[in-house]
Structures are given as C-alpha cells and as structure tokens.
Coordinates of N, CA and C and ligand atoms in Angstrom, one line a residue:
M39 N -4.0 18.7 7.8 CA -4.7 18.0 9.0 C -4.5 18.9 10.2
T40 N -5.7 19.2 10.9 CA -5.7 20.1 12.0 C -5.4 19.4 13.3
A41 N -6.3 18.7 13.8 CA -6.1 18.0 15.1 C -5.7 16.6 14.8
P42 N -4.9 15.9 15.8 CA -4.5 14.6 15.6 C -5.7 13.7 15.4
I43 N -5.6 12.6 14.6 CA -6.9 11.8 14.4 C -6.7 10.4 15.1
P44 N -7.7 10.1 15.9 CA -7.6 8.7 16.5 C -8.2 7.6 15.6
I45 N -7.6 6.5 15.5 CA -8.1 5.4 14.8 C -8.4 4.3 15.9
L46 N -9.6 4.1 16.1 CA -9.9 3.1 17.2 C -9.6 1.6 16.7
M47 N -9.2 0.9 17.6 CA -9.0 -0.6 17.4 C -9.8 -1.5 18.2
Y48 N -10.8 -2.2 17.6 CA -11.6 -3.1 18.3 C -11.4 -4.5 17.7
H49 N -11.7 -5.4 18.4 CA -11.8 -6.8 18.0 C -13.3 -7.4 18.0
Q50 N -13.7 -7.9 19.1 CA -15.0 -8.5 19.2 C -15.9 -7.5 19.8
V51 N -17.2 -7.5 19.4 CA -18.3 -6.8 20.1 C -19.4 -7.8 20.4
D52 N -19.4 -8.1 21.6 CA -20.4 -9.2 22.0 C -20.4 -9.2 23.5
V53 N -21.3 -10.1 24.1 CA -21.3 -10.3 25.5 C -20.0 -11.0 26.0
P54 N -19.2 -10.4 26.8 CA -17.9 -10.9 27.1 C -18.0 -12.3 27.7
P55 N -17.0 -13.2 27.5 CA -16.9 -14.6 28.0 C -16.7 -14.5 29.5
P56 N -16.8 -15.6 30.2 CA -16.6 -15.6 31.7 C -15.2 -15.1 32.1
K57 N -15.2 -14.6 33.4 CA -13.9 -14.2 34.0 C -12.9 -15.2 33.8
G58 N -11.6 -14.9 33.6 CA -10.6 -15.7 33.5 C -10.4 -16.3 32.1
T59 N -11.2 -16.1 31.2 CA -11.0 -16.4 29.8 C -9.9 -15.6 29.1
P60 N -8.9 -16.4 28.5 CA -7.8 -15.6 27.9 C -8.4 -14.6 26.8
M61 N -7.8 -13.4 26.8 CA -8.1 -12.4 25.8 C -9.5 -11.9 26.0
R62 N -10.0 -12.1 27.2 CA -11.4 -11.6 27.4 C -11.5 -10.1 27.2
G63 N -10.5 -9.4 27.5 CA -10.4 -7.9 27.4 C -10.7 -7.4 26.0
L64 N -10.5 -8.2 25.0 CA -10.7 -7.7 23.6 C -12.2 -7.9 23.2
V65 N -13.1 -8.3 24.2 CA -14.5 -8.4 23.8 C -15.2 -7.2 24.5
V66 N -15.7 -6.3 23.6 CA -16.4 -5.1 24.1 C -17.9 -5.4 24.0
S67 N -18.6 -5.1 25.1 CA -20.1 -5.3 25.0 C -20.8 -4.4 24.1
P68 N -21.8 -4.9 23.5 CA -22.6 -4.0 22.6 C -23.1 -2.7 23.2
A69 N -23.5 -2.8 24.5 CA -23.9 -1.6 25.2 C -22.8 -0.6 25.4
A70 N -21.5 -1.2 25.7 CA -20.4 -0.3 25.9 C -20.1 0.4 24.5
F71 N -20.1 -0.4 23.5 CA -19.8 0.1 22.1 C -20.8 1.2 21.8
A72 N -22.0 1.0 22.0 CA -23.1 2.0 21.7 C -22.7 3.3 22.5
R73 N -22.4 3.1 23.7 CA -22.2 4.3 24.6 C -20.9 5.1 24.0
Q74 N -19.9 4.3 23.6 CA -18.7 4.9 23.1 C -19.0 5.8 21.8
M75 N -19.8 5.1 21.0 CA -20.1 5.9 19.7 C -21.0 7.1 20.0
A76 N -21.9 7.0 20.9 CA -22.8 8.1 21.3 C -21.9 9.3 22.0
M77 N -20.9 8.8 22.7 CA -20.1 9.9 23.4 C -19.3 10.6 22.3
L78 N -18.8 9.9 21.4 CA -18.0 10.6 20.3 C -18.9 11.5 19.3
R79 N -20.0 10.9 19.1 CA -21.0 11.7 18.3 C -21.3 13.0 19.1
A80 N -21.6 12.8 20.3 CA -22.0 14.1 21.1 C -20.8 15.1 21.2
L81 N -19.6 14.6 21.1 CA -18.4 15.5 21.0 C -18.3 16.1 19.6
G82 N -19.1 15.7 18.7 CA -19.0 16.3 17.3 C -18.3 15.4 16.3
F83 N -17.9 14.3 16.7 CA -17.1 13.4 15.8 C -17.9 12.5 14.9
T84 N -17.4 12.3 13.8 CA -18.0 11.2 12.8 C -17.0 10.1 12.7
G85 N -17.5 8.9 12.9 CA -16.6 7.6 12.7 C -16.6 7.1 11.3
L86 N -15.4 6.9 10.8 CA -15.2 6.6 9.4 C -14.3 5.4 9.2
S87 N -14.7 4.7 8.0 CA -13.8 3.6 7.6 C -12.4 4.1 7.1
M88 N -11.5 3.3 7.0 CA -10.1 3.7 6.6 C -10.1 4.4 5.2
Q89 N -10.9 3.8 4.3 CA -11.1 4.5 3.0 C -11.7 5.8 3.0
H90 N -12.7 6.0 3.9 CA -13.3 7.3 4.0 C -12.4 8.3 4.9
L91 N -11.6 7.6 5.7 CA -10.7 8.5 6.6 C -9.5 9.0 5.8
L92 N -9.1 8.3 4.7 CA -7.9 8.6 4.1 C -7.6 10.1 3.7
P93 N -8.7 10.7 3.0 CA -8.5 12.2 2.7 C -8.3 13.1 3.9
Y94 N -8.7 12.6 5.1 CA -8.5 13.3 6.3 C -7.0 13.2 6.8
L95 N -6.5 11.9 6.6 CA -5.1 11.6 7.0 C -4.2 12.3 6.2
T96 N -4.4 12.6 4.9 CA -3.6 13.2 4.0 C -3.7 14.7 4.0
G97 N -4.7 15.2 4.7 CA -4.9 16.7 4.8 C -5.7 17.2 3.6
Q98 N -6.3 16.4 2.7 CA -7.1 16.9 1.6 C -8.5 17.4 2.2
K99 N -8.9 16.7 3.3 CA -10.2 17.1 3.9 C -9.8 17.5 5.4
T100 N -10.6 18.4 6.0 CA -10.5 18.5 7.5 C -11.9 18.4 8.1
G101 N -11.9 18.0 9.3 CA -13.1 17.8 10.1 C -12.8 17.0 11.4
R102 N -13.9 17.0 12.1 CA -13.8 16.2 13.4 C -14.1 14.8 13.1
V103 N -13.1 13.9 12.8 CA -13.3 12.6 12.5 C -12.4 11.6 13.3
F104 N -12.9 10.4 13.3 CA -12.1 9.3 13.9 C -12.2 8.1 13.1
G105 N -11.3 7.1 13.0 CA -11.4 5.9 12.3 C -11.9 4.9 13.3
I106 N -12.6 3.9 12.6 CA -13.2 2.7 13.4 C -12.6 1.5 12.7
T107 N -11.9 0.7 13.4 CA -11.5 -0.6 12.8 C -11.7 -1.8 13.7
F108 N -12.0 -2.9 13.1 CA -12.3 -4.2 13.8 C -11.3 -5.2 13.3
D109 N -10.4 -5.8 14.1 CA -9.5 -6.8 13.6 C -10.1 -8.2 13.6
D110 N -9.8 -9.0 12.6 CA -10.0 -10.5 12.4 C -11.2 -10.9 11.7
G111 N -12.3 -9.9 11.7 CA -13.5 -10.4 10.9 C -14.5 -11.2 11.6
Y112 N -14.8 -10.9 12.9 CA -15.7 -11.7 13.7 C -17.1 -11.5 13.2
E113 N -17.9 -12.6 13.3 CA -19.3 -12.6 12.9 C -20.0 -11.6 13.9
N114 N -19.6 -11.5 15.1 CA -20.3 -10.6 16.1 C -20.2 -9.1 15.7
N115 N -19.2 -8.8 14.9 CA -19.2 -7.4 14.3 C -20.4 -7.1 13.5
L116 N -20.8 -8.1 12.7 CA -22.0 -7.9 11.9 C -23.2 -7.8 12.7
R117 N -23.3 -8.8 13.7 CA -24.5 -8.9 14.5 C -24.7 -7.8 15.6
C118 N -23.5 -7.4 16.2 CA -23.6 -6.5 17.3 C -23.1 -5.1 17.1
A119 N -22.2 -4.9 16.2 CA -21.6 -3.6 16.0 C -22.3 -2.9 14.9
L120 N -22.7 -3.6 13.8 CA -23.3 -3.0 12.7 C -24.6 -2.1 13.0
P121 N -25.5 -2.7 13.8 CA -26.7 -2.0 14.1 C -26.3 -0.7 14.8
V122 N -25.3 -0.6 15.6 CA -24.9 0.6 16.3 C -24.4 1.6 15.3
L123 N -23.4 1.1 14.4 CA -22.9 1.9 13.4 C -23.9 2.6 12.6
Q124 N -24.8 1.8 12.2 CA -25.9 2.3 11.3 C -26.8 3.4 12.0
R125 N -27.0 3.2 13.3 CA -27.8 4.2 14.1 C -27.2 5.5 14.1
F126 N -25.7 5.6 14.1 CA -25.1 6.8 14.1 C -24.6 7.3 12.8
G127 N -24.8 6.5 11.7 CA -24.4 6.8 10.4 C -22.8 6.8 10.2
F128 N -22.2 5.9 11.0 CA -20.7 5.8 10.9 C -20.4 4.6 10.0
S129 N -19.2 4.8 9.4 CA -18.7 3.6 8.6 C -17.4 3.1 9.3
S130 N -16.9 1.9 9.0 CA -15.8 1.3 9.7 C -15.2 0.3 8.8
T131 N -14.0 -0.2 9.2 CA -13.2 -1.1 8.4 C -13.0 -2.4 9.2
C132 N -13.5 -3.5 8.7 CA -13.3 -4.8 9.3 C -12.0 -5.5 8.6
Y133 N -11.0 -5.8 9.3 CA -9.9 -6.5 8.7 C -10.0 -8.0 8.7
V134 N -10.1 -8.6 7.5 CA -10.4 -10.0 7.4 C -9.2 -10.9 7.1
V135 N -9.1 -12.1 7.8 CA -8.1 -13.0 7.5 C -8.6 -13.9 6.3
A136 N -8.0 -13.7 5.2 CA -8.6 -14.2 3.9 C -8.9 -15.6 3.9
D137 N -7.9 -16.4 4.4 CA -8.1 -17.9 4.3 C -8.9 -18.4 5.5
R138 N -9.5 -17.6 6.3 CA -10.2 -18.1 7.4 C -11.7 -17.7 7.3
V139 N -12.0 -17.1 6.1 CA -13.5 -16.7 5.9 C -14.4 -17.9 6.2
G140 N -15.4 -17.6 7.1 CA -16.4 -18.6 7.4 C -15.9 -19.7 8.4
Q141 N -14.7 -19.5 8.9 CA -14.1 -20.5 9.9 C -14.1 -19.7 11.2
R142 N -13.1 -20.2 12.0 CA -12.9 -19.6 13.5 C -11.5 -19.1 13.6
N143 N -11.3 -18.4 14.7 CA -10.0 -17.7 15.0 C -9.0 -18.8 15.6
D144 N -8.7 -19.7 14.7 CA -7.8 -20.9 15.1 C -6.4 -20.4 15.4
W145 N -5.9 -19.2 15.0 CA -4.5 -18.8 15.3 C -4.4 -18.5 16.8
D146 N -5.6 -18.4 17.5 CA -5.6 -18.0 18.9 C -5.8 -19.3 19.8
R147 N -6.0 -20.5 19.1 CA -6.5 -21.6 19.9 C -5.5 -22.1 20.9
E148 N -4.2 -22.1 20.6 CA -3.2 -22.5 21.6 C -3.1 -21.7 22.8
R149 N -3.5 -20.5 22.7 CA -3.5 -19.6 23.9 C -4.9 -19.7 24.7
G150 N -5.7 -20.6 24.3 CA -6.8 -20.9 25.0 C -8.0 -19.8 24.8
V151 N -7.8 -19.1 23.8 CA -8.9 -18.1 23.4 C -10.1 -18.8 22.8
P152 N -11.3 -18.5 23.3 CA -12.5 -19.2 22.8 C -12.6 -19.1 21.2
Q153 N -12.9 -20.1 20.5 CA -13.1 -20.2 19.1 C -14.5 -19.7 18.8
V154 N -14.5 -18.6 18.1 CA -15.8 -18.0 17.7 C -15.9 -17.8 16.2
P155 N -17.2 -17.8 15.7 CA -17.2 -17.7 14.2 C -16.7 -16.4 13.6
L156 N -16.0 -16.6 12.4 CA -15.7 -15.4 11.6 C -16.7 -15.2 10.5
M157 N -16.8 -14.1 9.9 CA -17.8 -13.9 8.9 C -17.6 -14.8 7.7
T158 N -18.6 -15.3 7.2 CA -18.7 -16.0 5.9 C -18.6 -15.0 4.7
A159 N -18.4 -15.4 3.6 CA -18.3 -14.5 2.4 C -19.7 -13.8 2.2
A160 N -20.8 -14.5 2.5 CA -22.0 -13.8 2.4 C -22.3 -12.7 3.4
Q161 N -21.7 -13.0 4.6 CA -21.9 -12.1 5.7 C -20.9 -10.9 5.4
L162 N -19.7 -11.1 4.9 CA -18.9 -10.0 4.5 C -19.5 -9.2 3.5
Q163 N -20.2 -9.8 2.5 CA -20.9 -9.0 1.4 C -22.0 -8.2 2.1
A164 N -22.7 -8.7 3.1 CA -23.8 -8.0 3.7 C -23.1 -6.8 4.5
W165 N -22.0 -6.9 5.2 CA -21.2 -5.9 5.8 C -20.9 -4.8 4.8
V166 N -20.4 -5.1 3.7 CA -20.0 -4.1 2.6 C -21.3 -3.4 2.1
D167 N -22.4 -4.2 1.8 CA -23.6 -3.7 1.2 C -24.2 -2.8 2.2
A168 N -23.9 -3.0 3.5 CA -24.5 -2.0 4.5 C -23.7 -0.7 4.7
G169 N -22.7 -0.6 3.8 CA -21.9 0.7 3.8 C -20.6 0.6 4.6
Q170 N -20.2 -0.6 5.1 CA -19.0 -0.7 5.8 C -18.0 -1.3 4.9
E171 N -16.7 -1.2 5.3 CA -15.6 -1.7 4.5 C -14.9 -3.0 5.0
I172 N -14.4 -3.8 4.1 CA -13.4 -4.8 4.5 C -12.0 -4.5 4.1
G173 N -11.1 -4.7 4.9 CA -9.7 -4.6 4.6 C -9.0 -5.9 4.8
A174 N -7.8 -6.1 4.5 CA -7.0 -7.4 4.6 C -6.2 -7.5 5.9
H175 N -6.1 -8.6 6.5 CA -5.4 -9.0 7.7 C -4.6 -10.2 7.5
T176 N -3.9 -10.3 6.3 CA -3.2 -11.4 5.7 C -4.1 -12.6 5.4
R177 N -3.4 -13.7 4.9 CA -4.2 -14.9 4.6 C -4.4 -15.8 5.8
T178 N -3.4 -15.9 6.7 CA -3.6 -16.9 7.8 C -3.2 -16.3 9.1
H179 N -3.2 -15.0 9.3 CA -2.9 -14.4 10.6 C -1.6 -14.8 11.2
Q180 N -0.5 -14.5 10.4 CA 0.9 -14.8 10.8 C 1.5 -13.5 11.3
D181 N 2.4 -13.6 12.2 CA 3.2 -12.5 12.6 C 4.2 -12.1 11.5
L182 N 4.0 -11.1 10.6 CA 4.8 -10.9 9.4 C 6.3 -10.6 9.7
A183 N 6.6 -10.1 10.9 CA 7.9 -9.8 11.3 C 8.8 -11.1 11.4
K184 N 8.1 -12.3 11.5 CA 8.8 -13.5 11.7 C 8.9 -14.3 10.4
L185 N 8.5 -13.8 9.3 CA 8.4 -14.4 8.0 C 9.5 -14.0 7.1
Q186 N 9.9 -14.8 6.2 CA 10.8 -14.4 5.1 C 10.0 -13.6 4.1
L187 N 10.7 -12.8 3.2 CA 10.0 -12.0 2.2 C 9.0 -12.7 1.4
A188 N 9.3 -13.9 0.9 CA 8.4 -14.6 -0.1 C 7.1 -14.9 0.6
E189 N 7.2 -15.3 1.9 CA 6.0 -15.7 2.7 C 5.3 -14.4 3.0
Q190 N 6.0 -13.3 3.3 CA 5.3 -12.1 3.6 C 4.5 -11.6 2.4
R191 N 5.0 -11.8 1.2 CA 4.5 -11.4 0.0 C 3.2 -12.3 -0.2
R192 N 3.3 -13.6 0.0 CA 2.1 -14.4 -0.1 C 1.0 -14.0 0.8
E193 N 1.3 -13.7 1.9 CA 0.3 -13.3 3.0 C -0.3 -12.0 2.7
I194 N 0.5 -11.0 2.2 CA 0.0 -9.6 2.1 C -0.6 -9.4 0.7
V195 N 0.0 -9.9 -0.4 CA -0.5 -9.7 -1.7 C -1.7 -10.7 -1.9
G196 N -1.5 -11.9 -1.5 CA -2.4 -12.9 -1.6 C -3.8 -12.7 -0.9
A197 N -3.8 -12.0 0.2 CA -4.9 -11.7 1.0 C -5.8 -10.7 0.1
R198 N -5.3 -9.9 -0.6 CA -6.1 -8.9 -1.4 C -6.7 -9.7 -2.5
L199 N -6.0 -10.5 -3.2 CA -6.5 -11.3 -4.3 C -7.6 -12.3 -3.9
V200 N -7.4 -12.9 -2.8 CA -8.4 -13.8 -2.2 C -9.7 -13.1 -1.9
L201 N -9.6 -12.0 -1.2 CA -10.8 -11.3 -0.7 C -11.5 -10.5 -1.9
D202 N -10.7 -10.1 -2.8 CA -11.3 -9.5 -4.0 C -12.1 -10.5 -4.8
A203 N -11.7 -11.7 -4.7 CA -12.5 -12.7 -5.4 C -13.8 -13.2 -4.7
L204 N -13.7 -12.9 -3.4 CA -14.9 -13.4 -2.5 C -15.9 -12.3 -2.3
V205 N -15.6 -11.1 -2.3 CA -16.5 -10.0 -1.9 C -16.5 -8.9 -3.0
R206 N -17.7 -8.4 -3.4 CA -17.7 -7.3 -4.3 C -17.7 -6.0 -3.5
Q207 N -16.6 -5.3 -3.5 CA -16.6 -4.0 -2.8 C -16.1 -2.9 -3.9
P208 N -16.7 -1.8 -3.9 CA -16.3 -0.7 -4.8 C -14.8 -0.4 -4.6
G209 N -14.0 -0.5 -5.7 CA -12.6 -0.3 -5.5 C -11.8 -1.5 -5.0
G210 N -12.4 -2.5 -4.6 CA -11.8 -3.6 -4.0 C -11.2 -3.4 -2.6
V211 N -10.3 -4.3 -2.2 CA -9.7 -4.2 -0.9 C -8.5 -3.3 -0.9
R212 N -8.6 -2.2 -0.3 CA -7.5 -1.3 -0.4 C -6.7 -0.9 0.9
N213 N -7.1 -1.5 2.0 CA -6.5 -1.2 3.3 C -6.1 -2.5 4.1
F214 N -5.0 -2.3 4.8 CA -4.4 -3.5 5.4 C -4.2 -3.3 6.8
C215 N -4.0 -4.4 7.6 CA -3.7 -4.3 9.0 C -2.7 -5.6 9.4
Y216 N -1.6 -5.3 10.1 CA -0.6 -6.2 10.5 C -1.1 -7.1 11.6
P217 N -1.2 -8.4 11.5 CA -1.5 -9.3 12.6 C -0.6 -9.1 13.7
Y218 N -1.0 -9.1 15.0 CA -0.1 -8.9 16.2 C 0.6 -7.5 16.2
G219 N 0.3 -6.7 15.2 CA 1.1 -5.5 15.0 C 2.5 -5.7 14.5
G220 N 2.8 -6.9 14.0 CA 4.2 -7.3 13.6 C 4.5 -6.8 12.2
F221 N 5.5 -6.1 12.0 CA 6.0 -5.7 10.6 C 7.5 -5.4 10.6
D222 N 8.1 -5.3 9.5 CA 9.4 -5.0 9.3 C 9.5 -4.3 7.9
K223 N 10.7 -3.9 7.5 CA 10.9 -3.2 6.2 C 10.3 -3.9 5.1
G224 N 10.5 -5.3 5.0 CA 10.1 -6.1 3.9 C 8.6 -6.2 3.9
A225 N 7.9 -6.3 5.1 CA 6.5 -6.3 5.1 C 5.9 -5.0 4.6
V226 N 6.5 -3.9 5.0 CA 5.9 -2.6 4.5 C 6.1 -2.4 3.0
Q227 N 7.2 -2.9 2.5 CA 7.4 -2.9 1.1 C 6.4 -3.7 0.3
C228 N 6.1 -4.9 0.9 CA 5.1 -5.8 0.2 C 3.7 -5.1 0.3
V229 N 3.4 -4.4 1.4 CA 2.1 -3.7 1.5 C 2.1 -2.6 0.4
R230 N 3.3 -1.9 0.2 CA 3.2 -0.9 -0.8 C 3.1 -1.5 -2.3
E231 N 3.8 -2.6 -2.5 CA 3.8 -3.1 -3.8 C 2.3 -3.7 -4.1
A232 N 1.7 -4.2 -3.1 CA 0.3 -4.8 -3.2 C -0.7 -3.7 -3.6
G233 N -0.3 -2.4 -3.4 CA -1.2 -1.4 -3.6 C -2.2 -1.0 -2.6
Y234 N -1.9 -1.4 -1.4 CA -2.8 -0.9 -0.2 C -2.5 0.6 0.0
G235 N -3.4 1.4 0.4 CA -3.4 2.8 0.5 C -3.0 3.1 1.9
T236 N -3.4 2.3 3.0 CA -3.1 2.4 4.3 C -2.8 1.0 5.0
A237 N -2.0 1.0 6.1 CA -1.8 -0.1 6.9 C -1.7 0.3 8.3
T238 N -2.5 -0.4 9.2 CA -2.5 0.0 10.6 C -1.7 -1.1 11.5
T239 N -1.1 -0.5 12.6 CA -0.4 -1.4 13.6 C -1.1 -1.3 14.8
T240 N -0.3 -1.9 15.8 CA -0.8 -1.8 17.2 C 0.1 -0.8 18.0
I241 N 0.8 0.0 17.3 CA 1.6 1.1 18.0 C 0.4 2.0 18.6
R242 N 0.7 2.5 19.8 CA -0.4 3.4 20.4 C -0.2 4.8 20.1
G243 N -1.3 5.4 19.9 CA -1.2 6.9 19.6 C -2.3 7.3 18.5
R244 N -2.4 8.6 18.4 CA -3.2 9.1 17.3 C -2.4 9.5 16.2
V245 N -3.0 9.8 15.0 CA -2.3 10.1 13.8 C -2.0 11.6 13.7
H246 N -0.7 11.9 13.6 CA -0.3 13.3 13.6 C 0.0 13.6 12.1
R247 N 0.5 14.8 11.9 CA 0.9 15.1 10.4 C 1.8 14.0 9.9
L248 N 1.5 13.6 8.6 CA 2.0 12.5 8.0 C 3.0 12.7 6.8
S249 N 3.7 11.7 6.6 CA 4.4 11.6 5.3 C 3.8 10.5 4.6
D250 N 4.0 10.2 3.3 CA 3.3 9.1 2.6 C 3.7 7.8 3.3
S251 N 4.9 7.6 3.7 CA 5.3 6.3 4.2 C 4.6 6.0 5.5
D252 N 4.3 7.0 6.2 CA 3.6 6.9 7.5 C 2.2 6.2 7.4
L253 N 1.7 6.4 6.2 CA 0.4 5.7 5.9 C 0.3 4.2 6.0
L254 N 1.5 3.7 6.0 CA 1.7 2.3 6.0 C 2.1 1.7 7.3
T255 N 2.2 2.6 8.3 CA 2.5 2.1 9.7 C 1.8 3.1 10.6
L256 N 0.4 3.1 10.5 CA -0.4 3.9 11.3 C -0.7 3.4 12.7
P257 N -0.5 4.4 13.6 CA -0.8 4.0 15.1 C -2.3 3.8 15.3
R258 N -2.8 3.3 16.4 CA -4.2 3.2 16.7 C -4.3 3.3 18.2
V259 N -5.6 3.5 18.5 CA -6.1 3.6 19.9 C -6.9 2.4 20.3
L260 N -6.3 1.5 21.2 CA -7.0 0.3 21.6 C -8.2 0.6 22.5
V261 N -9.3 0.0 22.1 CA -10.4 0.1 23.0 C -10.7 -1.4 23.5
S262 N -10.7 -1.6 24.8 CA -10.9 -2.9 25.5 C -12.1 -2.9 26.2
R263 N -12.3 -4.2 26.8 CA -13.7 -4.4 27.5 C -13.7 -3.3 28.7
T264 N -12.6 -2.9 29.3 CA -12.7 -2.1 30.4 C -12.5 -0.6 30.2
T265 N -12.4 -0.2 28.9 CA -12.3 1.2 28.5 C -13.5 2.0 28.8
S266 N -13.5 2.8 29.7 CA -14.7 3.6 30.0 C -14.8 4.8 29.0
C267 N -16.0 5.4 28.9 CA -16.2 6.5 28.1 C -15.3 7.6 28.4
A268 N -15.1 7.9 29.7 CA -14.1 9.0 30.1 C -12.7 8.7 29.7
H269 N -12.3 7.4 29.8 CA -11.0 7.0 29.4 C -10.8 7.1 27.9
L270 N -11.9 6.8 27.1 CA -11.9 6.9 25.7 C -11.7 8.3 25.3
A271 N -12.5 9.1 25.9 CA -12.4 10.5 25.6 C -11.0 11.1 25.8
L272 N -10.4 10.7 26.9 CA -9.0 11.1 27.2 C -8.0 10.6 26.1
K273 N -8.3 9.3 25.6 CA -7.4 8.7 24.6 C -7.5 9.5 23.2
C274 N -8.8 9.9 23.0 CA -9.1 10.6 21.7 C -8.8 12.1 21.7
L275 N -8.9 12.8 22.8 CA -8.9 14.2 22.7 C -7.6 14.8 23.2
T276 N -6.8 14.0 24.0 CA -5.6 14.5 24.6 C -4.4 13.7 24.1
R277 N -3.3 14.2 24.7 CA -2.0 13.5 24.2 C -1.7 12.2 25.1
Y278 N -2.7 11.8 25.9 CA -2.5 10.6 26.7 C -2.0 9.5 26.0
E279 N -2.6 9.1 24.9 CA -2.3 7.9 24.1 C -0.9 8.1 23.4
D280 N -0.8 9.3 22.8 CA 0.5 9.5 22.1 C 1.7 9.4 23.0
R281 N 1.6 9.8 24.2 CA 2.8 9.8 25.2 C 3.1 8.3 25.4
R282 N 2.0 7.5 25.6 CA 2.2 6.1 25.9 C 2.9 5.4 24.6
G283 N 2.5 5.8 23.5 CA 3.1 5.2 22.3 C 4.5 5.5 22.2
A284 N 4.9 6.8 22.5 CA 6.2 7.3 22.4 C 7.1 6.4 23.4
R285 N 6.5 6.2 24.6 CA 7.2 5.4 25.6 C 7.5 4.0 25.2
V286 N 6.5 3.4 24.6 CA 6.6 2.0 24.2 C 7.7 1.9 23.1
S287 N 7.6 2.8 22.1 CA 8.5 2.6 21.0 C 10.0 3.1 21.4
G288 N 10.1 3.7 22.5 CA 11.4 4.1 23.0 C 12.1 3.1 23.8
T289 N 11.4 2.0 24.1 CA 12.0 1.0 24.9 C 12.4 -0.3 24.0
Ligands
ZN490 ZN1 -5.7 -10.0 14.3

C-alpha cells in the first residue's frame, strides 16, 4: 500500500431535518454528497465498496482509491446516494441491521432521532443488483462492547446468516461494521469466526500499513452534514484525521 487509504463513513443522504433535530449532523444532503464525490473524482480517486477495497488495503493492488460506507441501511441511500454513485461509477458498502430490514431506526428512538425507513429486502436486492454491496451491522444494532460473548456471537454471526437468506449477493455478506463503534476482544474474535474479511469502527483516521488483525478494526473518516469539500480533502489527503484519531485513542 502506497498512500494511506480513507474509508468514508456516511449515514443518511437526504434533505436534512429541521434545526435542533437530534443527530441532524449525520444527514448529508444529496447535493453535498454529489459535490464530495465530484471533488474526489477530480483529485483522481475512485470510490470503492469494502469488498473492492480489500486488495488495496492488503497491498495486492495499488491505486488512488477510497472506501465509501453507509451505516444502518437507510432507504434514502438507495434513493439519494445511488444515482450519484452510478454517475461516477463508484461502488460502496451499506451496513444493514439484519433484524430491522424494512423497518425503522428504532434503536435511535429514545434519543429523539427521527424514525425513517430502512431498506426492505427488495430494495437491498436493488442496491446489490446496481453494483453496490451490503455488509452486516449486527442483528439489532447493539453496542457489542456491552454484551456477553454468546450475545455478541448471536448478533455478529446471526446477522450474516439472516442477510444471506434475504439478499442474493455474489460471495454473500463478507464485511462488517460495529454499531456505535463498540467492540472488544470477544467481538473481534466473533467477527473473525464468522468469516468476515473486514470490520470498520468509528475510530478516526485513514488506513495505514496493515497487519491481518487490523482488517477487523479499521478506522474511518466521518462525513457529516457540515463537512465542506475543502475539509473533506484535508481529511483524505493529509494527516489531519490520523492525528485526531491518535489523540482520541490516547485518552
Ligand atoms: Zn449504526
């Protein structure tokens, strides 16, 4: 691997809800998303799903690439992000909460986060058939660091089984993302046993040279509603984000 690789972390792509709405920052407008993809393309980057990014992460391939991930499986990813991804010929990974397919983000309800639709099985299939990837984000969106090993296993191994039964994807579901970025040794071990090739966290930073175990605790670059193109370029091209990640994990 030559240059550090940024893996972008998005949640919703849609018209942001009114001011004061909890977690409003995680809704990126379709226009901003399009500008960000255009900017990265202009810099010579290709956006890839985790499965397509893997050979770059392991050094088998080299090139100017970045990862695109969407957490939770929102229907607005299909409606608002997919047309943009297709325009640029980019692939991406959407991390799906297996037991909430076709439902809403009920794990956020107590925090007052607006309840919006998650993709149905048919919509997930349309996402995959359009050249995008689905990954697993547990069965019920639990913080794995707070669970016993048996429950971790149920959430991590089970998510793959449920999703593989719902959606036809070449190779099946092979990539994972920890809800709330929560993980511990047991969770990582379950991810390995379940056969996932990569797992992403909310640790800030770009991916530098890796050992195999690092593939199951990958850092990402958060893109929020207020992330400007200039700011995103800084996060992707410089050590800006890596330094912040180091500071966070050091405290
Ligand atoms: Zn999530």
